[in-house]
Coordinates of C-alpha atoms in Angstrom, one line a residue:
Chain F
X1 CA 163.7 139.1 231.3
X2 CA 165.0 142.0 233.2
X3 CA 168.3 141.8 231.3
X4 CA 166.6 142.5 228.0
X5 CA 166.3 146.2 229.0
X6 CA 170.1 146.5 229.1
X7 CA 170.7 145.0 225.7
X8 CA 170.7 148.2 223.6
X9 CA 173.2 149.9 225.9
X10 CA 175.3 146.7 226.1
X11 CA 175.4 146.4 222.3
X12 CA 176.2 150.1 221.8
X13 CA 179.0 150.2 224.4
X14 CA 180.5 147.0 223.1
X15 CA 180.5 148.1 219.5
X16 CA 181.6 151.7 219.9
X17 CA 183.6 151.7 223.1
X18 CA 184.7 148.4 224.4
X19 CA 185.6 146.4 221.3
X20 CA 187.5 149.2 219.6
X21 CA 189.6 149.7 222.7
X22 CA 190.0 145.9 223.2
X23 CA 191.1 145.7 219.6
X24 CA 193.8 148.2 220.2
X25 CA 195.0 146.6 223.4
X26 CA 195.1 143.2 221.7
X27 CA 197.0 144.7 218.8
X28 CA 199.7 146.0 221.1
X29 CA 200.6 142.4 221.9
X30 CA 200.5 141.0 218.4
X31 CA 202.7 140.9 215.4
X32 CA 201.3 141.9 212.0
X33 CA 200.7 138.2 211.3
X34 CA 198.7 137.8 214.6
X35 CA 201.3 136.0 216.7
X36 CA 201.8 137.0 220.4
X37 CA 204.7 139.3 221.0
X38 CA 206.0 141.9 223.4
X39 CA 208.1 143.6 220.7
X40 CA 205.6 146.4 220.1
X41 CA 205.5 147.4 223.7
X42 CA 209.3 147.2 223.9
X43 CA 209.5 149.5 220.9
X44 CA 207.9 152.2 223.1
X45 CA 211.4 152.5 224.6
X46 CA 212.9 154.0 221.4
X47 CA 213.9 157.6 222.1
X48 CA 211.4 159.3 219.8
X49 CA 208.4 157.7 221.5
X50 CA 209.8 157.6 225.1
X51 CA 210.6 161.3 224.9
X52 CA 207.1 162.1 223.6
X53 CA 205.6 160.2 226.5
X54 CA 207.9 161.9 229.0
X55 CA 207.1 165.4 227.7
X56 CA 203.4 164.5 227.8
X57 CA 203.7 163.3 231.4
X58 CA 205.6 166.4 232.5
X59 CA 203.2 168.6 230.7
X60 CA 200.1 166.9 232.3
X61 CA 201.8 166.8 235.7
X62 CA 202.8 170.5 235.6
X63 CA 199.4 171.7 234.4
X64 CA 197.6 169.4 236.9
X65 CA 199.8 170.4 239.9
X66 CA 199.6 174.2 239.2
X67 CA 196.0 174.0 238.2
X68 CA 195.2 172.1 241.4
X69 CA 197.1 174.6 243.5
X70 CA 195.7 177.8 242.0
X71 CA 192.2 176.3 241.6
X72 CA 192.3 175.4 245.3
X73 CA 193.4 178.9 246.3
X74 CA 190.8 180.5 244.2
X75 CA 188.0 178.1 245.3
X76 CA 188.9 178.7 249.0
X77 CA 189.0 182.5 248.5
X78 CA 185.6 182.4 246.9
X79 CA 184.0 179.9 249.2
X80 CA 185.5 181.0 252.6
X81 CA 187.1 184.4 251.9
X82 CA 184.1 186.5 252.8
X83 CA 183.4 187.6 249.2
X84 CA 179.8 188.5 248.3
X85 CA 177.5 185.5 247.4
X86 CA 176.8 186.6 243.9
X87 CA 180.6 186.5 243.1
X88 CA 180.6 182.9 244.2
X89 CA 177.7 181.9 241.9
X90 CA 179.2 183.7 238.9
X91 CA 182.6 182.1 239.6
X92 CA 181.0 178.7 239.4
X93 CA 179.0 179.6 236.3
X94 CA 182.1 181.0 234.6
X95 CA 184.1 177.9 235.6
X96 CA 181.5 175.7 233.9
X97 CA 182.0 177.7 230.7
X98 CA 185.8 178.0 230.9
X99 CA 186.3 174.3 231.6
X100 CA 184.5 173.6 228.4
X101 CA 186.2 176.3 226.4
X102 CA 189.2 174.1 225.5
X103 CA 190.6 172.9 222.2
X104 CA 191.2 175.0 219.1
X105 CA 189.4 178.2 220.0
X106 CA 191.3 178.4 223.3
X107 CA 194.6 178.4 221.6
X108 CA 193.4 181.1 219.2
X109 CA 192.5 183.3 222.2
X110 CA 196.0 182.9 223.7
X111 CA 197.8 183.5 220.3
X112 CA 195.8 186.7 220.1
X113 CA 196.8 187.6 223.6
X114 CA 200.4 186.4 224.1
X115 CA 201.5 185.6 220.6
X116 CA 204.2 187.7 218.9
X117 CA 201.7 190.4 218.0
X118 CA 199.2 189.6 220.7
X119 CA 197.6 192.5 222.7
X120 CA 199.3 191.7 226.0
X121 CA 202.7 191.2 224.3
X122 CA 202.4 194.7 222.7
X123 CA 201.0 196.4 225.8
X124 CA 203.9 195.1 227.9
X125 CA 206.4 196.2 225.3
X126 CA 204.9 199.6 224.7
X127 CA 203.9 200.5 228.2
X128 CA 206.5 198.7 230.4
X129 CA 209.3 198.5 227.9
X130 CA 209.7 194.8 228.4
X131 CA 210.1 192.6 225.3
X132 CA 208.7 189.2 226.4
X133 CA 209.9 187.3 223.4
X134 CA 213.3 189.0 223.8
X135 CA 213.5 187.6 227.3
X136 CA 213.0 184.1 225.9
X137 CA 209.2 183.7 226.5
X138 CA 207.5 181.7 223.8
X139 CA 203.8 180.7 223.8
X140 CA 204.7 177.8 221.6
X141 CA 206.8 176.1 224.2
X142 CA 206.4 173.7 227.1
X143 CA 205.5 176.4 229.7
X144 CA 203.5 178.3 227.1
X145 CA 201.3 175.2 226.7
X146 CA 201.1 174.9 230.5
X147 CA 199.8 178.5 230.7
X148 CA 197.1 177.7 228.1
X149 CA 196.1 174.4 229.7
X150 CA 195.6 176.1 233.0
X151 CA 192.7 178.0 231.4
X152 CA 190.6 174.8 231.6
X153 CA 192.4 173.0 234.4
X154 CA 191.9 175.7 237.1
X155 CA 188.1 176.0 236.5
X156 CA 187.7 172.2 236.5
X157 CA 189.5 172.2 239.9
X158 CA 187.2 174.9 241.2
X159 CA 184.1 173.1 240.0
X160 CA 185.1 169.8 241.7
X161 CA 186.6 171.1 245.0
X162 CA 184.0 173.7 245.8
X163 CA 181.4 171.1 247.0
X164 CA 184.2 169.6 249.2
X165 CA 184.9 173.0 250.7
X166 CA 181.2 173.5 251.3
X167 CA 181.3 170.1 253.2
X168 CA 183.6 171.5 255.8
X169 CA 181.3 172.0 258.7
X170 CA 181.3 175.1 260.8
X171 CA 181.2 172.9 263.9
X172 CA 184.6 171.5 263.1
X173 CA 186.1 174.9 263.0
X174 CA 184.3 176.0 266.2
X175 CA 185.4 172.8 268.0
X176 CA 189.0 173.4 267.0
X177 CA 188.8 177.0 268.2
X178 CA 187.3 176.0 271.6
X179 CA 190.1 173.6 272.0
X180 CA 192.5 176.5 271.5
X181 CA 193.6 175.9 267.9
X182 CA 194.9 178.8 265.8
X183 CA 193.7 179.3 262.3
X184 CA 196.8 177.8 260.9
X185 CA 196.5 174.7 263.2
X186 CA 192.8 174.3 262.1
X187 CA 193.9 174.2 258.5
X188 CA 196.9 172.0 259.1
X189 CA 195.3 169.5 261.4
X190 CA 191.6 169.5 260.5
X191 CA 190.7 171.0 257.1
X192 CA 193.6 169.9 255.0
X193 CA 193.6 166.2 256.1
X194 CA 189.9 166.1 255.1
X195 CA 190.4 168.0 251.8
X196 CA 193.6 166.0 250.9
X197 CA 191.9 163.0 249.3
X198 CA 189.5 165.0 247.0
X199 CA 192.4 167.3 246.1
X200 CA 194.7 164.5 245.1
X201 CA 191.8 162.8 243.3
X202 CA 191.0 165.9 241.3
X203 CA 194.7 166.3 240.5
X204 CA 194.7 162.8 239.0
X205 CA 191.6 163.8 237.0
X206 CA 193.3 167.0 235.7
X207 CA 196.3 164.9 234.7
X208 CA 194.2 162.5 232.6
X209 CA 192.3 165.5 231.3
X210 CA 195.4 167.1 229.8
X211 CA 197.1 163.9 228.9
X212 CA 194.5 163.0 226.3
X213 CA 194.1 166.7 225.1
X214 CA 195.3 167.1 221.6
X215 CA 193.4 169.8 219.7
X216 CA 194.8 172.7 221.8
X217 CA 198.4 171.6 221.2
X218 CA 197.7 170.9 217.5
X219 CA 196.2 174.4 216.9
X220 CA 199.0 176.0 218.9
X221 CA 202.0 174.3 217.5
X222 CA 200.7 172.8 214.2
X223 CA 201.2 169.1 215.3
X224 CA 204.9 169.6 215.5
X225 CA 205.2 169.3 219.3
X226 CA 206.2 165.8 220.3
X227 CA 203.7 164.7 222.9
X228 CA 202.2 161.3 223.1
X229 CA 198.7 162.0 221.6
X230 CA 200.1 164.0 218.7
X231 CA 202.7 161.2 217.9
X232 CA 199.8 158.7 217.9
X233 CA 197.7 161.1 215.8
X234 CA 200.5 161.4 213.2
X235 CA 201.1 157.6 213.4
X236 CA 197.5 156.9 212.5
X237 CA 197.5 159.4 209.7
X238 CA 200.5 157.5 208.5
X239 CA 202.9 160.3 207.7
X240 CA 205.6 159.3 210.2
X241 CA 206.6 155.7 209.6
X242 CA 204.8 152.6 208.5
X243 CA 204.6 150.5 211.6
X244 CA 200.9 150.0 212.5
X245 CA 201.8 147.8 215.4
X246 CA 203.7 150.6 217.0
X247 CA 200.5 152.7 216.9
X248 CA 198.7 150.0 218.9
X249 CA 201.5 150.1 221.5
X250 CA 201.4 153.9 221.9
X251 CA 197.6 153.8 222.3
X252 CA 198.0 151.0 224.9
X253 CA 200.6 153.1 226.7
X254 CA 198.3 156.0 226.9
X255 CA 195.4 153.9 228.2
X256 CA 197.7 152.5 230.9
X257 CA 198.7 156.0 232.1
X258 CA 195.1 157.5 232.0
X259 CA 193.8 154.3 233.6
X260 CA 196.2 154.5 236.5
X261 CA 195.4 158.2 237.1
X262 CA 191.7 157.5 237.0
X263 CA 192.1 154.7 239.4
X264 CA 193.8 157.1 241.8
X265 CA 190.9 159.5 241.3
X266 CA 188.3 156.8 242.1
X267 CA 190.1 155.6 245.2
X268 CA 190.5 159.1 246.5
X269 CA 186.9 159.9 245.8
X270 CA 185.7 156.9 247.8
X271 CA 188.0 157.9 250.7
X272 CA 186.8 161.5 250.6
X273 CA 183.2 160.5 250.7
X274 CA 183.7 159.1 254.2
X275 CA 183.8 162.7 255.6
X276 CA 182.0 164.8 253.0
X277 CA 178.4 163.6 253.1
Chain U
X1 CA 189.7 190.2 259.6
X2 CA 189.6 193.2 257.4
X3 CA 193.0 192.6 255.9
X4 CA 191.9 188.9 255.2
X5 CA 189.1 190.2 253.1
X6 CA 191.4 192.5 251.3
X7 CA 193.6 189.5 250.4
X8 CA 190.6 187.6 249.3
X9 CA 189.7 190.4 246.8
X10 CA 193.4 190.6 245.7
X11 CA 193.6 186.9 244.9
X12 CA 190.2 186.9 243.3
X13 CA 191.1 189.9 241.0
X14 CA 194.4 188.2 240.0
X15 CA 192.3 185.2 239.0
X16 CA 189.8 187.3 237.1
X17 CA 192.7 189.0 235.2
X18 CA 194.1 185.6 234.0
X19 CA 190.7 184.5 232.7
X20 CA 189.5 187.9 231.3
X21 CA 192.6 189.0 229.5
X22 CA 192.7 186.2 226.9
X23 CA 189.0 186.9 226.2
X24 CA 189.8 190.6 225.7
X25 CA 192.8 189.6 223.6
X26 CA 190.9 187.5 221.2
X27 CA 188.1 190.0 220.9
X28 CA 190.5 192.9 220.2
X29 CA 192.5 190.8 217.8
X30 CA 189.3 189.8 215.9
X31 CA 188.6 193.5 215.2
X32 CA 192.0 194.3 213.7
X33 CA 191.5 193.0 210.2
X34 CA 191.1 196.5 208.6
X35 CA 194.3 198.4 208.8
X36 CA 194.3 201.3 211.3
X37 CA 190.8 201.0 212.7
X38 CA 188.6 198.5 214.4
X39 CA 186.0 196.7 212.3
X40 CA 184.0 193.5 212.1
X41 CA 185.6 192.6 208.8
X42 CA 187.0 189.3 210.1
X43 CA 183.4 188.3 211.2
X44 CA 181.9 189.1 207.8
X45 CA 184.8 187.3 206.1
X46 CA 184.1 184.2 208.2
X47 CA 180.4 184.2 208.1
X48 CA 180.3 184.6 204.3
X49 CA 182.9 181.8 203.9
X50 CA 181.1 178.9 202.2
X51 CA 183.4 176.4 204.0
X52 CA 182.5 177.9 207.4
X53 CA 178.8 177.5 206.6
X54 CA 179.2 173.9 205.4
X55 CA 181.4 172.7 208.2
X56 CA 179.4 174.4 210.9
X57 CA 176.1 173.0 209.6
X58 CA 177.7 169.6 209.4
X59 CA 178.9 169.7 213.0
X60 CA 175.5 171.1 214.0
X61 CA 173.7 168.2 212.4
X62 CA 176.2 165.7 213.9
X63 CA 175.6 167.3 217.3
X64 CA 171.8 167.0 217.0
X65 CA 172.0 163.4 215.8
X66 CA 174.3 162.6 218.7
X67 CA 172.0 164.3 221.2
X68 CA 168.8 162.5 220.0
X69 CA 170.6 159.2 219.8
X70 CA 172.2 159.7 223.2
X71 CA 168.9 160.5 224.8
X72 CA 167.2 157.5 223.3
X73 CA 170.1 155.3 224.6
X74 CA 170.7 156.8 228.0
X75 CA 167.2 157.6 229.4
X76 CA 165.7 154.1 229.0
X77 CA 168.9 152.5 230.2
X78 CA 169.3 154.7 233.3
X79 CA 165.6 154.2 234.1
X80 CA 165.7 150.4 233.7
X81 CA 168.9 150.1 235.8
X82 CA 167.4 152.1 238.6
X83 CA 164.0 150.3 238.4
X84 CA 164.9 146.7 237.8
X85 CA 168.7 146.1 237.8
X86 CA 170.1 148.2 240.7
X87 CA 172.9 145.6 241.1
X88 CA 174.1 146.5 237.6
X89 CA 174.4 150.1 238.4
X90 CA 178.2 150.1 239.3
X91 CA 178.9 148.2 236.1
X92 CA 176.9 150.6 233.8
X93 CA 178.3 153.6 235.6
X94 CA 181.8 152.3 235.1
X95 CA 181.2 151.8 231.4
X96 CA 179.8 155.3 231.1
X97 CA 182.9 156.8 232.7
X98 CA 185.3 154.9 230.4
X99 CA 185.3 157.7 227.8
X100 CA 187.0 159.8 230.4
X101 CA 189.7 157.2 230.7
X102 CA 190.3 156.3 227.1
X103 CA 191.6 159.3 225.1
X104 CA 189.5 160.2 222.1
X105 CA 192.5 159.7 219.8
X106 CA 192.6 156.0 220.9
X107 CA 188.8 155.6 220.4
X108 CA 189.2 157.0 216.8
X109 CA 192.1 154.7 216.2
X110 CA 190.0 151.7 217.4
X111 CA 187.2 152.7 214.9
X112 CA 189.6 152.9 212.0
X113 CA 190.9 149.4 212.8
X114 CA 187.6 147.8 213.6
X115 CA 185.2 149.3 211.0
X116 CA 187.4 149.5 207.9
X117 CA 186.2 148.4 204.5
X118 CA 187.4 144.8 204.9
X119 CA 185.7 144.2 208.3
X120 CA 182.4 142.7 209.2
X121 CA 180.9 146.1 209.8
X122 CA 182.4 148.3 207.1
X123 CA 181.1 151.7 208.5
X124 CA 184.0 153.4 206.9
X125 CA 183.2 152.0 203.5
X126 CA 180.7 154.7 202.7
X127 CA 180.3 158.4 203.5
X128 CA 176.9 157.8 205.2
X129 CA 178.4 155.0 207.3
X130 CA 181.3 157.2 208.4
X131 CA 178.8 159.9 209.4
X132 CA 176.9 157.3 211.5
X133 CA 180.1 156.2 213.0
X134 CA 181.2 159.8 213.8
X135 CA 177.9 160.5 215.5
X136 CA 178.2 157.3 217.5
X137 CA 181.7 158.5 218.6
X138 CA 180.1 161.7 219.7
X139 CA 177.5 159.8 221.8
X140 CA 180.4 158.0 223.4
X141 CA 182.3 161.2 224.1
X142 CA 179.2 162.7 225.8
X143 CA 178.2 159.5 227.5
X144 CA 179.8 160.3 230.9
X145 CA 178.0 163.7 231.1
X146 CA 174.7 162.6 229.6
X147 CA 174.4 159.5 231.9
X148 CA 175.3 161.3 235.1
X149 CA 172.8 164.2 234.3
X150 CA 170.0 161.8 233.6
X151 CA 170.8 159.5 236.5
X152 CA 170.8 162.5 238.9
X153 CA 167.4 163.6 237.4
X154 CA 166.0 160.1 238.0
X155 CA 167.2 160.1 241.6
X156 CA 165.0 163.1 242.3
X157 CA 161.7 161.4 241.2
X158 CA 160.0 158.3 242.6
X159 CA 160.2 156.1 239.5
X160 CA 158.7 153.1 241.2
X161 CA 155.5 154.8 242.1
X162 CA 155.3 156.5 238.7
X163 CA 155.8 153.2 236.9
X164 CA 153.2 151.4 238.9
X165 CA 150.7 154.2 238.5
X166 CA 151.2 154.2 234.8
X167 CA 151.0 150.4 234.6
X168 CA 147.8 150.5 236.7
X169 CA 146.3 152.8 234.1
X170 CA 147.3 150.4 231.4
X171 CA 150.4 152.0 229.9
X172 CA 152.9 149.9 228.0
X173 CA 156.7 150.3 228.3
X174 CA 157.2 152.9 225.5
X175 CA 154.4 155.0 226.9
X176 CA 155.9 154.8 230.4
X177 CA 159.3 155.8 229.3
X178 CA 158.3 158.5 226.8
X179 CA 155.2 159.9 228.4
X180 CA 155.8 159.5 232.1
X181 CA 159.5 159.2 232.8
X182 CA 160.9 161.4 230.0
X183 CA 158.9 164.6 230.9
X184 CA 159.9 164.2 234.5
X185 CA 163.6 164.2 233.8
X186 CA 163.4 166.8 230.9
X187 CA 165.5 169.3 232.7
X188 CA 168.3 166.8 233.3
X189 CA 168.0 165.6 229.7
X190 CA 168.3 169.2 228.5
X191 CA 171.4 169.8 230.6
X192 CA 173.0 166.7 229.1
X193 CA 172.0 167.8 225.6
X194 CA 173.5 171.3 225.9
X195 CA 176.7 169.8 227.3
X196 CA 176.8 167.3 224.5
X197 CA 176.4 170.2 222.1
X198 CA 179.3 172.2 223.7
X199 CA 181.6 169.2 223.4
X200 CA 180.7 168.1 219.9
X201 CA 180.5 171.4 218.0
X202 CA 184.3 172.1 218.1
X203 CA 185.5 168.4 218.3
X204 CA 188.7 167.8 216.4
X205 CA 190.4 164.5 216.8
X206 CA 187.7 161.9 215.8
X207 CA 186.4 164.0 212.9
X208 CA 189.9 164.7 211.6
X209 CA 190.9 161.0 211.8
X210 CA 187.7 159.8 210.1
X211 CA 188.3 162.5 207.5
X212 CA 184.9 164.2 207.8
X213 CA 184.4 168.0 207.0
X214 CA 183.5 169.0 210.5
X215 CA 183.9 172.4 212.2
X216 CA 186.9 171.4 214.4
X217 CA 189.3 170.5 211.5
X218 CA 188.1 173.7 209.7
X219 CA 189.1 175.7 212.8
X220 CA 192.6 174.1 212.7
X221 CA 192.9 174.7 209.0
X222 CA 191.9 178.4 209.3
X223 CA 194.2 178.8 212.3
X224 CA 197.2 178.1 210.1
X225 CA 196.1 180.0 207.1
X226 CA 194.4 183.2 208.3
X227 CA 195.4 185.9 210.7
X228 CA 192.3 187.6 212.2
X229 CA 189.5 185.1 211.3
X230 CA 190.6 182.6 213.9
X231 CA 190.0 185.1 216.7
X232 CA 186.6 185.9 215.3
X233 CA 185.8 182.2 215.3
X234 CA 187.1 181.8 218.8
X235 CA 184.8 184.7 219.9
X236 CA 181.8 183.0 218.3
X237 CA 182.7 179.6 219.7
X238 CA 183.1 181.1 223.2
X239 CA 179.6 182.7 222.8
X240 CA 178.2 179.3 221.8
X241 CA 179.8 177.6 224.8
X242 CA 178.6 180.4 227.1
X243 CA 175.1 180.1 225.6
X244 CA 175.0 176.3 226.3
X245 CA 176.0 176.8 229.9
X246 CA 173.6 179.7 230.4
X247 CA 170.8 177.5 229.0
X248 CA 171.7 174.8 231.5
X249 CA 171.5 177.3 234.3
X250 CA 168.2 178.7 233.0
X251 CA 166.4 175.3 232.7
X252 CA 167.8 174.2 236.0
X253 CA 166.6 177.3 237.8
X254 CA 163.3 177.3 235.9
X255 CA 162.4 174.0 237.4
X256 CA 163.8 174.4 240.9
X257 CA 160.4 173.4 242.3
X258 CA 161.0 169.8 241.1
X259 CA 164.0 169.7 243.3
X260 CA 166.2 168.5 240.5
X261 CA 169.8 169.2 240.9
X262 CA 172.5 168.6 238.4

C-alpha cells in the first residue's frame, strides 16, 4: 500500500525523464532497422564530431578549472579575509543571482561590454590607446567564451565552497599554531587536504554545468561554433546531415561525459562530508 | 595583519569589477539607441513589440503551469518518502538529480523521438499537447531544485507528529497534505517556485527544439537582428532574476522563526 504514494512521481519521471533518455541510449546502439550495432558510436570518431567533443571538453575544463580557482580565492577572501560581514552576505546573494543569470541575456551583456563596439572595448581604446581587437582579442572565440562562462561558474563555486570554508573549525587552526605551524603550513597540511574533495567535486559539477550549456554559445556565436551540444542541436534540427542514428550517438556521448563528471562530484561529496559536519 | 586585509580588499574589488562591468556595459549599451544622447528608446521599442509581449506571456504561462504542476508532484512525493518510504529516499533523490546529469538538449531530443505523431503518446501531434510536453520538460529541469528545497523544508518540521495529530482529528490524506503539510513548508515551496521561474523564463533549448514561441528563442532571434534591444532585454531579464532571488531571501528571512533553512 505504501508504494502507491510513489506512483505519480514514478510515472512522471519514467515518462518525461527516464524513458526519453533510455530511448536515446538504446538508439545509439541500433541501426535504423532496429538491429544491434556499434557503428553509431564508432561514427563519433569522425573528425567533425570528435573535434566538437574535444572543443567542448577543453571549454568546459578551462572554465571549470579557472572558475574553481578564482571562485575559491574569492570565497576564501570573503569568508576568512577579515572583510565586514555584510559584504559576505551580499556576495552570497549576488552569487545566487549571477549563477542563474546564464544563457542568452548573459551573452548580450558581454557583447555590449566587450564586443567590437562594447563600452569596455571603446574605453580601453580611447583612454589607454589599446585596440583589443587589433591585438587579436575576440569575444566570439574559445577564450572569449571561457570569459563569459566564468560569469556563472565563479558564483556557483562560491555558493558551494563557502559552507565548506565555514566548516573549517577555529580549533584546527589554533591546534596547528600551538604545534608551531606557520600560516602556510596550516593551509598546506590541514585546510587544503580537507577542502580538496569538495573543491574537486565542485569542479566536476562546474564541468558538467558548462558541458551541457548551449544557449550562451548560440546567442554569442549564432550556432556556428562547433561544440558538442550545438552539433547535436543542429543534428536534431536536421540541417546538417540526415543520419538520425548519429544524433543518438552524440547524445549518448554527452550523457557518458556528464555522467562521469557527476559521479566524481558525488564521490567527492561523500568523502568531504566525513570532515565537514 | 593589516596588509593581509588590504590584499583581501584588493582581491574582492577585482572580483567586483569583473561582475559589475558587464552589467554597466549592458545598461549603457541599452541606452544608446538614439544617436548622440542616452534614451530609453530601446526599452519602449521592446515593450511595444507585439512579439515580445506574446513570447513573454507564453513563457510566463508555461512557468506558472510548471510551478503548479511541480508543487503538486514534489510536495506529496517528498512527504510520502519521508513519512512511509525512507528506504526509497536515495533512489528518489537520485532520480531528481538526473536532470543535472542529462543535458537539456538530450532530454528534448528524447521527447521528439518518444512523443512524435506516430507514437503511442503523440504529444507532439497537437499544439496543446506540445505545450503540455514543454511544461513537463520545465518541471523536469526544475526538479533538482524544487525537490531539494521542499525536502529541506520537510526536514525542519515534525511530519510524523503533524500527520498523527491530523489523523486523530479525522483528516483524510488530501486534507493532511494540503491543509497541514503544505502550509508548513510554504517557504520552501516558494523558494522552489521562484527558482523554477528564474530557470524557465529564459529557457532556450527545449522550447526551440519543440518549436514553441517562447521567450528564449525570441531573445536569440532579436540578438541576431537588432542592435540595442538585446541589451534592454538583458537588463530586464537580469532584473527578473534578481527579483526572484530577492523574493527567496525575503520569504526565507520572513519565516526565520520556523527554523527553515534552504
